[in-house]
Coordinates of C-alpha atoms in Angstrom, one line a residue:
M294 CA 0.0 0.0 0.0
S295 CA 1.4 3.4 -0.9
A296 CA 1.9 6.1 1.7
S297 CA -1.0 8.2 0.3
D298 CA -3.3 5.2 0.2
L299 CA -2.3 4.3 3.8
T300 CA -3.1 7.9 4.9
A301 CA -6.5 7.8 3.3
T302 CA -7.2 4.4 4.9
L303 CA -6.2 5.6 8.3
N304 CA -8.3 8.7 8.0
E305 CA -11.3 6.6 6.9
R306 CA -10.9 4.2 9.8
L307 CA -10.4 7.0 12.4
C308 CA -13.7 8.5 11.2
Q309 CA -15.4 5.2 11.8
R310 CA -14.1 4.1 15.2
I311 CA -11.6 4.8 18.0
L312 CA -8.3 3.1 17.1
I313 CA -6.3 1.4 19.9
L314 CA -2.6 2.1 20.5
D315 CA -0.5 -0.4 22.4
G316 CA 0.8 0.1 26.0
G317 CA 4.1 0.4 27.8
M318 CA 7.0 -1.5 26.2
G319 CA 9.3 -0.5 29.0
T320 CA 6.9 -1.8 31.6
M321 CA 6.7 -5.2 30.0
L322 CA 10.5 -5.4 29.6
Q323 CA 10.9 -4.6 33.3
N324 CA 8.4 -7.3 34.1
A325 CA 10.6 -9.7 32.1
E326 CA 13.4 -9.2 34.5
L327 CA 16.1 -9.8 31.9
S328 CA 19.7 -10.1 33.2
E329 CA 22.8 -8.2 32.1
A330 CA 23.9 -11.3 30.2
E331 CA 20.6 -11.4 28.3
F332 CA 20.9 -7.7 27.4
R333 CA 24.4 -8.4 26.1
G334 CA 23.7 -11.6 24.2
E335 CA 26.6 -13.3 22.5
R336 CA 27.4 -10.3 20.3
F337 CA 28.0 -7.8 23.0
Q338 CA 29.3 -10.0 25.8
D339 CA 32.6 -8.1 25.9
W340 CA 31.1 -4.6 25.6
P341 CA 33.0 -2.3 28.0
S342 CA 30.0 -0.7 29.7
D343 CA 26.9 -2.1 31.4
L344 CA 24.0 -2.6 28.9
K345 CA 21.2 -3.6 31.2
G346 CA 18.5 -0.9 30.8
N347 CA 19.3 -0.3 27.1
N348 CA 15.9 -1.7 26.2
D349 CA 16.2 -0.7 22.5
L350 CA 19.2 -3.0 22.1
L351 CA 17.0 -6.0 22.7
A352 CA 15.9 -5.9 19.1
L353 CA 19.4 -7.3 18.4
T354 CA 20.0 -9.4 21.5
C355 CA 16.5 -10.7 22.6
P356 CA 14.3 -10.1 19.6
D357 CA 11.9 -12.9 20.6
V358 CA 11.1 -11.1 23.9
V359 CA 10.3 -7.9 22.0
S360 CA 8.2 -9.8 19.4
R361 CA 6.2 -11.6 22.2
I362 CA 5.3 -8.2 23.8
H363 CA 4.2 -6.8 20.4
R364 CA 2.0 -9.9 19.9
A365 CA 0.5 -9.6 23.4
Y366 CA -0.6 -6.1 22.7
L367 CA -2.0 -7.0 19.2
E368 CA -4.0 -9.9 20.7
A369 CA -5.2 -7.5 23.4
G370 CA -6.8 -5.4 20.7
A371 CA -4.2 -2.9 19.6
D372 CA -4.5 -1.5 16.1
I373 CA -1.2 0.3 16.2
I374 CA 2.0 -0.9 17.9
E375 CA 5.0 1.2 18.6
T376 CA 8.5 0.2 17.7
N377 CA 10.9 -0.3 20.6
T378 CA 13.0 2.7 19.6
F379 CA 12.3 5.3 22.3
N380 CA 16.1 5.8 22.8
S381 CA 17.3 4.8 19.4
T382 CA 19.1 8.0 18.4
R383 CA 22.8 8.7 18.5
L384 CA 22.4 11.2 21.4
S385 CA 20.6 8.6 23.6
Q386 CA 22.7 5.6 22.6
S387 CA 25.9 7.6 23.4
D388 CA 25.1 6.8 27.0
Y389 CA 26.2 3.2 26.1
G390 CA 28.7 4.0 23.5
M391 CA 26.4 2.4 20.9
E392 CA 25.9 5.4 18.5
D393 CA 27.1 3.4 15.5
L394 CA 24.3 0.8 16.0
V395 CA 21.5 3.3 15.7
V396 CA 20.6 2.5 12.1
E397 CA 20.6 -1.3 12.8
I398 CA 18.6 -1.0 16.0
N399 CA 15.9 1.2 14.3
R400 CA 15.7 -1.0 11.2
E401 CA 15.5 -4.3 13.2
S402 CA 13.0 -2.9 15.7
A403 CA 10.7 -1.8 12.8
R404 CA 11.1 -5.2 11.1
L405 CA 10.2 -7.1 14.3
A406 CA 7.0 -5.0 14.7
R407 CA 6.2 -5.3 11.0
D408 CA 6.6 -9.1 11.0
V409 CA 4.3 -9.5 14.1
C410 CA 1.7 -7.0 12.7
D411 CA 1.6 -8.8 9.4
A412 CA 1.2 -12.2 11.1
V413 CA -1.6 -11.1 13.4
A414 CA -3.4 -9.2 10.5
Q415 CA -3.3 -12.4 8.5
E416 CA -4.7 -14.5 11.4
T417 CA -7.5 -12.0 12.3
G418 CA -8.3 -10.4 8.9
Q419 CA -7.9 -7.0 10.7
P420 CA -5.2 -4.6 9.5
R421 CA -2.6 -3.6 12.0
Y422 CA -0.1 -0.7 11.8
V423 CA 3.5 -0.1 12.9
A424 CA 4.3 3.3 14.4
G425 CA 8.0 4.0 14.2
V426 CA 8.9 5.8 17.4
L427 CA 11.1 8.9 17.7
G428 CA 11.7 9.7 21.3
P429 CA 12.7 13.0 22.9
T430 CA 16.4 12.1 23.3
S431 CA 18.3 12.7 26.5
R432 CA 19.0 16.4 25.6
T433 CA 16.8 19.5 25.5
A434 CA 17.3 22.3 23.0
S435 CA 15.3 25.0 24.9
L436 CA 16.8 24.6 28.3
S437 CA 20.2 25.2 29.7
P438 CA 22.0 22.4 31.5
D439 CA 23.9 25.0 33.6
V440 CA 22.1 27.2 36.1
N441 CA 24.9 29.7 35.9
D442 CA 24.7 30.1 32.2
P443 CA 21.0 30.3 31.0
A444 CA 22.1 30.8 27.3
K445 CA 24.1 27.5 27.2
R446 CA 22.8 24.5 25.4
N447 CA 24.0 20.9 25.3
V448 CA 22.6 20.2 21.9
T449 CA 21.8 22.1 18.7
F450 CA 18.8 22.0 16.5
N451 CA 21.0 20.6 13.6
E452 CA 22.4 17.9 15.8
L453 CA 18.8 16.8 16.7
R454 CA 17.7 17.1 13.1
A455 CA 20.5 14.8 12.0
N456 CA 19.8 12.3 14.7
Y457 CA 16.1 12.2 13.8
H458 CA 16.7 11.9 10.1
E459 CA 19.0 8.9 10.6
A460 CA 16.6 7.1 12.9
A461 CA 13.5 7.8 10.8
T462 CA 15.2 6.7 7.6
A463 CA 16.0 3.3 9.2
L464 CA 12.5 3.0 10.7
I465 CA 10.9 3.4 7.3
E466 CA 13.4 1.0 5.7
G467 CA 12.4 -1.5 8.4
G468 CA 8.7 -1.3 7.5
A469 CA 7.1 1.4 9.7
D470 CA 3.7 2.5 8.4
L471 CA 3.8 5.9 10.2
I472 CA 6.1 7.9 12.4
L473 CA 5.3 8.8 16.0
I474 CA 7.1 11.7 17.6
E475 CA 6.3 11.1 21.3
T476 CA 6.8 12.2 24.9
I477 CA 7.7 15.7 23.8
F478 CA 8.8 17.7 26.8
D479 CA 10.7 20.3 24.7
T480 CA 8.8 21.5 21.6
L481 CA 12.1 22.6 20.0
N482 CA 13.3 19.0 19.9
A483 CA 10.0 18.1 18.2
K484 CA 10.4 20.8 15.7
A485 CA 13.8 19.4 14.8
A486 CA 12.2 16.0 14.3
I487 CA 9.5 17.6 12.1
Y488 CA 12.1 19.4 10.0
A489 CA 14.0 16.1 9.6
L490 CA 10.9 14.3 8.5
E491 CA 10.0 17.0 6.0
E492 CA 13.4 16.7 4.5
L493 CA 13.2 12.9 4.4
F494 CA 9.7 12.9 2.9
D495 CA 10.9 15.3 0.1
Q496 CA 13.9 13.0 -0.6
R497 CA 11.7 9.9 -0.8
G498 CA 9.0 11.6 -2.8
E499 CA 6.2 10.5 -0.5
R500 CA 4.8 11.4 3.0
L501 CA 4.1 8.9 5.7
P502 CA 1.4 9.7 8.3
V503 CA 2.9 11.4 11.4
M504 CA 1.5 11.2 14.9
I505 CA 2.7 13.8 17.4
S506 CA 2.3 13.4 21.2
G507 CA 3.4 15.9 23.9
T508 CA 3.9 15.5 27.6
I509 CA 2.3 17.8 30.2
T510 CA 4.7 17.3 33.1
D511 CA 2.6 18.3 36.1
A512 CA -0.5 20.1 37.4
S513 CA 0.8 23.4 35.9
G514 CA -0.6 22.2 32.6
R515 CA 2.7 22.9 30.8
T516 CA 5.4 21.0 29.1
L517 CA 8.9 20.8 30.8
S518 CA 10.0 23.7 28.5
G519 CA 7.0 25.8 29.6
Q520 CA 4.4 25.7 26.9
T521 CA 0.7 25.3 27.5
T522 CA -1.3 22.7 25.6
E523 CA -2.6 25.1 22.9
A524 CA 0.8 26.8 22.5
F525 CA 2.4 23.4 21.9
W526 CA -0.2 22.6 19.2
N527 CA 0.3 25.9 17.5
S528 CA 4.0 25.2 17.4
V529 CA 3.8 21.8 15.7
R530 CA 0.7 22.0 13.5
H531 CA 2.8 22.9 10.5
A532 CA 3.7 19.2 10.4
R533 CA 0.2 18.5 9.1
P534 CA 0.1 15.4 11.3
L535 CA -2.4 12.6 11.3
S536 CA -3.0 13.2 15.0
I537 CA -1.9 15.3 17.9
G538 CA -2.0 13.9 21.4
L539 CA -0.6 13.7 25.0
N540 CA 1.1 10.9 26.8
C541 CA 3.2 10.0 29.8
A542 CA 4.0 11.9 33.1
L543 CA 0.3 11.9 34.2
G544 CA -2.4 9.3 34.7
A545 CA -5.6 9.4 32.7
E546 CA -7.5 11.3 35.4
E547 CA -4.9 14.0 35.7
L548 CA -4.5 14.2 31.9
R549 CA -8.1 14.8 31.2
P550 CA -8.4 18.7 31.4
Y551 CA -5.4 19.1 29.0
L552 CA -6.8 16.5 26.7
E553 CA -10.1 18.3 26.6
E554 CA -8.4 21.5 25.7
L555 CA -6.5 19.8 22.9
A556 CA -9.7 18.2 21.7
T557 CA -11.4 21.6 21.3
K558 CA -8.4 23.4 19.7
A559 CA -7.0 20.8 17.3
D560 CA -8.6 20.4 13.8
I561 CA -7.1 17.0 13.3
F562 CA -7.5 13.6 15.1
V563 CA -6.5 13.5 18.8
S564 CA -4.7 10.7 20.6
A565 CA -4.0 9.9 24.3
H566 CA -1.8 7.3 25.9
P567 CA -1.6 8.1 29.6
N568 CA 0.2 6.3 32.4
A569 CA -1.6 3.7 34.5
G570 CA -2.2 6.3 37.2
L571 CA 0.6 8.0 39.1
P572 CA 3.6 6.1 40.5
N573 CA 3.7 5.1 44.1
E574 CA 6.6 5.8 46.5
F575 CA 8.5 2.9 44.9
G576 CA 8.0 4.2 41.4
E577 CA 5.5 1.5 40.5
Y578 CA 2.0 1.9 39.0
D579 CA -0.9 0.5 40.9
Q580 CA -3.9 1.5 38.7
T581 CA -5.7 -1.7 37.7
P582 CA -6.9 -2.3 34.1
E583 CA -10.5 -1.8 35.2
E584 CA -9.7 1.5 36.8
M585 CA -7.8 2.8 33.8
A586 CA -10.5 1.6 31.4
S587 CA -13.2 3.3 33.4
I588 CA -11.5 6.7 33.2
V589 CA -10.5 6.3 29.5
G590 CA -14.0 5.1 28.6
E591 CA -15.2 8.5 29.8
F592 CA -12.7 10.2 27.4
A593 CA -14.4 8.3 24.6
S594 CA -18.0 8.8 25.7
S595 CA -17.3 12.6 26.0
G596 CA -16.0 12.7 22.5
L597 CA -12.4 13.6 23.3
V598 CA -10.3 11.0 21.5
N599 CA -9.8 9.2 18.2
I600 CA -6.8 7.1 19.3
I601 CA -6.3 5.7 22.8
G602 CA -3.6 3.6 24.4
G603 CA -1.3 3.4 27.4
C604 CA 2.1 4.5 28.5
C605 CA 4.1 3.8 31.7
G606 CA 2.7 1.1 33.9
S607 CA 0.2 -0.1 31.3
T608 CA 0.2 -3.8 30.1
P609 CA -1.7 -5.9 27.6
E610 CA -4.4 -6.4 30.3
H611 CA -4.8 -2.6 30.5
I612 CA -5.1 -2.3 26.7
C613 CA -7.6 -5.1 26.5
A614 CA -9.8 -3.4 29.1
V615 CA -9.4 -0.1 27.4
A616 CA -10.4 -1.6 24.0
E617 CA -13.5 -3.1 25.6
A618 CA -14.4 0.1 27.3
V619 CA -14.3 2.2 24.1
S620 CA -15.7 -0.5 21.8
G621 CA -18.8 0.8 20.0
L622 CA -18.3 4.4 21.2
K623 CA -18.2 7.0 18.5
P624 CA -14.8 8.6 17.8
R625 CA -14.4 12.3 18.4
L626 CA -15.7 14.6 15.6
V627 CA -12.9 16.7 14.2
P628 CA -14.0 20.4 14.5
K629 CA -13.6 22.8 11.7
R630 CA -11.8 25.9 12.9
P631 CA -11.7 29.2 11.0
A632 CA -8.5 30.2 9.3
A633 CA -6.3 32.3 11.6
C634 CA -2.6 33.0 12.2
R635 CA -2.0 30.9 15.3
L636 CA 1.3 31.9 16.8
S637 CA 2.8 30.9 20.1
G638 CA 5.5 31.6 22.7
L639 CA 4.9 29.8 25.9
E640 CA 1.3 30.7 25.4
P641 CA -0.9 30.8 22.3
F642 CA -1.6 34.0 20.4
S643 CA -4.0 34.0 17.4
I644 CA -4.7 36.7 14.8
A645 CA -8.2 36.1 13.4
A646 CA -10.4 38.0 11.0
D647 CA -12.0 39.9 13.8
S648 CA -8.7 40.8 15.6
L649 CA -7.8 44.4 16.4
F650 CA -4.4 45.9 15.6
I651 CA -1.5 43.7 16.8
N652 CA 1.2 45.6 18.7
V653 CA 4.8 44.5 17.9
G654 CA 7.4 45.7 20.4
E655 CA 10.4 47.0 18.5
R656 CA 12.6 48.3 21.3
T657 CA 14.6 45.0 21.1
N658 CA 15.9 46.0 17.7
V659 CA 19.4 47.4 17.4
T660 CA 18.5 49.4 14.3
G661 CA 15.6 51.1 16.0
S662 CA 16.8 51.6 19.6
A663 CA 20.1 53.3 20.4
R664 CA 19.8 52.1 24.0
F665 CA 19.2 48.5 23.1
K666 CA 22.1 48.7 20.6
R667 CA 24.4 50.0 23.2
L668 CA 23.5 47.2 25.7
I669 CA 24.1 44.5 23.1
V670 CA 27.4 46.0 21.9
E671 CA 28.5 46.1 25.5
E672 CA 27.2 42.6 26.1
D673 CA 24.9 43.8 28.9
Y674 CA 22.3 41.1 28.2
T675 CA 20.8 41.3 31.6
T676 CA 19.6 44.9 31.1
A677 CA 18.7 44.1 27.4
L678 CA 16.3 41.4 28.8
E679 CA 14.8 44.1 30.9
V680 CA 14.0 46.1 27.7
A681 CA 12.2 43.0 26.3
L682 CA 10.3 42.6 29.5
E683 CA 9.2 46.2 29.5
Q684 CA 7.9 45.7 26.0
V685 CA 5.7 42.8 27.0
E686 CA 4.5 44.5 30.2
N687 CA 3.6 47.6 28.2
G688 CA 1.4 45.6 25.9
A689 CA 3.5 44.2 23.1
Q690 CA 1.8 41.0 21.8
V691 CA 4.8 40.1 19.7
I692 CA 8.4 41.2 20.2
D693 CA 10.7 41.9 17.3
I694 CA 14.4 40.9 17.7
N695 CA 16.9 42.4 15.3
M696 CA 20.7 42.3 15.7
D697 CA 21.8 43.7 12.3
E698 CA 24.7 45.9 13.3
G699 CA 28.2 46.2 11.8
M700 CA 29.9 46.2 15.2
L701 CA 28.3 43.0 16.3
E702 CA 28.7 39.3 15.5
S703 CA 25.0 39.5 14.7
Q704 CA 24.3 35.8 14.4
D705 CA 25.9 35.0 17.7
A706 CA 24.1 37.9 19.4
M707 CA 20.7 36.7 18.0
V708 CA 21.3 33.1 19.2
R709 CA 22.4 34.2 22.7
F710 CA 19.6 36.6 23.2
L711 CA 16.9 34.2 22.1
N712 CA 18.4 31.5 24.3
L713 CA 18.3 33.9 27.2
I714 CA 14.7 34.8 26.5
A715 CA 13.8 31.1 26.6
G716 CA 14.7 31.2 30.3
E717 CA 12.5 34.2 31.0
P718 CA 8.9 33.0 31.1
D719 CA 7.5 36.5 31.5
I720 CA 9.1 37.4 28.1
A721 CA 8.9 34.1 26.4
R722 CA 5.2 33.8 26.8
V723 CA 4.7 36.0 23.7
P724 CA 5.7 35.0 20.1
I725 CA 9.0 36.2 18.7
M726 CA 9.5 38.1 15.4
I727 CA 12.9 37.2 14.1
D728 CA 14.1 40.3 12.2
S729 CA 17.1 40.4 9.9
S730 CA 18.1 41.3 6.3
K731 CA 20.4 38.2 6.4
W732 CA 18.9 34.8 5.9
E733 CA 21.5 33.0 7.8
I734 CA 20.7 35.1 10.9
I735 CA 17.0 34.4 10.5
E736 CA 17.6 30.7 10.2
A737 CA 19.9 30.6 13.2
G738 CA 17.1 32.4 15.2
L739 CA 14.4 29.9 14.0
Q740 CA 16.6 27.1 15.4
C741 CA 16.4 28.6 18.9
V742 CA 12.6 29.2 19.2
Q743 CA 10.3 26.5 20.4
G744 CA 7.1 28.5 19.7
K745 CA 5.6 29.5 16.4
A746 CA 7.6 32.6 15.4
V747 CA 7.3 35.3 12.6
V748 CA 10.1 35.8 10.1
N749 CA 10.7 39.4 9.2
S750 CA 11.3 39.3 6.3
I751 CA 11.7 37.6 2.9
S752 CA 11.0 39.0 -0.5
L753 CA 11.5 38.4 -4.3
K754 CA 14.4 40.9 -4.2
E755 CA 17.0 38.2 -5.0
G756 CA 14.8 36.3 -7.4
E757 CA 12.1 33.7 -7.3
A758 CA 14.4 30.7 -6.7
A759 CA 15.8 32.2 -3.5
F760 CA 12.3 33.3 -2.4
R761 CA 11.0 29.8 -2.9
E762 CA 13.9 28.2 -0.9
Q763 CA 13.5 30.6 2.0
A764 CA 9.7 30.3 2.1
S765 CA 10.0 26.5 2.0
K766 CA 12.4 26.5 4.9
C767 CA 10.1 28.8 6.9
R768 CA 7.3 26.3 6.3
R769 CA 9.5 23.5 7.6
Y770 CA 10.4 25.6 10.7
G771 CA 6.7 26.3 11.2
A772 CA 7.0 30.1 11.0
A773 CA 4.7 32.8 9.7
I774 CA 6.4 35.2 7.4
V775 CA 6.4 39.0 6.6
V776 CA 6.8 39.4 2.8
M777 CA 8.1 42.7 1.6
A778 CA 6.8 44.3 -1.6
F779 CA 10.2 44.1 -3.2
D780 CA 11.2 42.2 -6.4
E781 CA 14.1 42.0 -8.7
Q782 CA 13.4 45.5 -10.0
G783 CA 13.4 47.1 -6.6
Q784 CA 11.0 48.3 -3.9
A785 CA 7.3 48.8 -4.9
D786 CA 6.4 52.5 -4.7
T787 CA 3.1 52.6 -6.5
F788 CA -0.3 50.9 -6.1
A789 CA 0.2 48.9 -9.3
R790 CA 3.7 47.7 -8.2
K791 CA 2.6 46.9 -4.7
T792 CA -0.3 44.8 -5.8
E793 CA 1.6 43.1 -8.6
I794 CA 4.4 42.0 -6.3
C795 CA 2.2 40.9 -3.5
E796 CA 0.0 38.8 -5.8
R797 CA 3.0 37.2 -7.4
A798 CA 4.4 36.3 -4.0
Y799 CA 1.0 35.0 -2.8
R800 CA 0.6 32.7 -5.8
V801 CA 4.1 31.2 -5.4
L802 CA 3.6 30.7 -1.7
V803 CA 0.0 29.4 -1.6
D804 CA -0.4 27.7 -5.0
D805 CA 3.1 26.3 -5.5
I806 CA 4.6 25.8 -2.1
G807 CA 1.5 25.1 -0.1
F808 CA 2.2 27.9 2.4
P809 CA -0.8 28.6 4.7
P810 CA -2.3 31.9 3.5
E811 CA -3.2 32.9 7.1
D812 CA 0.5 32.8 7.9
I813 CA 1.4 35.4 5.3
I814 CA 1.9 39.1 6.3
F815 CA 2.5 41.5 3.5
D816 CA 4.4 44.8 4.0
P817 CA 3.4 47.0 1.1
N818 CA 6.0 49.6 2.1
I819 CA 5.2 52.9 3.8
F820 CA 7.2 55.8 2.4
A821 CA 7.7 59.3 3.8
I822 CA 4.7 61.6 3.2
A823 CA 4.2 65.4 3.3
T824 CA 7.8 65.9 2.0
G825 CA 6.8 68.6 -0.5
I826 CA 8.1 66.4 -3.3
E827 CA 5.5 66.0 -6.0
E828 CA 6.2 62.3 -6.7
H829 CA 5.7 61.5 -3.1
N830 CA 2.2 62.9 -3.0
N831 CA 0.4 59.6 -3.5
Y832 CA 2.5 57.4 -1.2
A833 CA -0.1 57.4 1.6
V834 CA -3.0 56.8 -0.7
D835 CA -1.2 54.0 -2.5
F836 CA -0.4 52.2 0.7
I837 CA -4.0 52.4 2.0
E838 CA -5.4 51.3 -1.4
A839 CA -2.9 48.4 -1.7
T840 CA -3.8 47.3 1.8
R841 CA -7.5 47.3 0.9
W842 CA -6.7 45.4 -2.3
I843 CA -4.7 42.7 -0.5
R844 CA -7.5 42.1 2.0
E845 CA -10.0 41.8 -0.9
H846 CA -8.0 39.7 -3.3
L847 CA -5.5 37.6 -1.3
P848 CA -7.7 35.6 1.1
H849 CA -6.5 35.3 4.7
A850 CA -3.3 37.2 4.1
M851 CA -2.5 40.1 6.6
V852 CA -0.9 43.4 6.2
S853 CA 1.9 45.0 8.3
G854 CA 2.8 48.7 8.4
G855 CA 4.9 50.9 10.5

């Protein structure tokens, strides 16, 4: 079955009934009580470090154990099983010195799941699916590992992207039907995974269905990196996933309010695979299958889910009870939401058709604020952060960051300031506008921001090929864009030129690239007025009329002026 046919089939089945995801692989492997020798097998008996606990390695050393667990979940009623690859990236396998085994582990894990799925499907006549798992890794791109240096990071976006690309390639080669990016505690890590998948799908010439599942870490209702549920969804929706969901950290009862929020905000299918309650003082899960099924059954009867399964502490008995509890219940109806530019920092911010003017704080711009420029040049980032905070406290709904200054290492300054902002929740709660005339600085900034940002700006100035490339990358990063009315001939200064350039850009973006029109912000150029120069007399009228024309002829696009 082709990837497009598979996507269509899954969409059809998800509209018909609630699909069942499997439960905790780690739980079952713990219950198996395998020894160090069993983890090593013959192949790794002389490995220099301990291997017990490297569950993903078992695809190579104890494949029969992994296969039995897969079969147990399928026989319990699972429609989708997850590959045993939660830690199968170079970053995670480096803990064991097994980075060079990543491709083999992913490929073999997917093959094991594929073989069991195919066998059970043939026995039952019911199709089953393999979800190739990309875990969060052991690093976090949005948080500093050093309390004394909040700008420090122990991993880069590009390192994560390369890790995920390698793992996903092997999962697909091994037979995965779809990719599941799960247990997301840092949205920037997930965005790196999404970017890697978009690259991989382009290289392969086909898209696999993608499931995305985040983790709300505690009763604050936020991920570890600080985002609310809706902000998280806004940050990853550019992946056009099959489903968005929540898993791990919380039991089903504690997860419910955040799942309900997601179910009302997401215009795609919703999944949940909670833990079997909360761990006791010994780190064990006591919730019985019947207790979990009762709570999860209410999720289904309330119309909150399309896919349901289990995470830590859950077993085939839990999944069997869950499958019985939701059997015959209607799946959640996917709501239709009006088109809107849905941005995010730590919190969501939407610009809809009925929104008023949006205030962009520009005091954090070295070209527009002498004070901010001096602070950055002097490397007084502490006071520079106070400038950003003042902007937010004074009503800025988005803050514009610009470091284009000849006396600066502008790219380094952009990265450092954005990393520092990530550690300041009172600032980071609003979306970021990454502002530069240099693409490499914009891209470096996009690799630091976990929320959905705005790029300021791109244009047709350097030709259509460069414009397409930059716009496509912005799409992969999940950013909205400001498009200047500028082309190969120069800046638009008349109504005719403004509308001509904006329409040309819109058609390239929307019709050719598939860029969401609600994420396009046109800047039709405001020029000086009342100069006394005759050819300037119509500048104001031309801007106003071009703005009106854009709103009337380029659906959902917005206009910026200042």
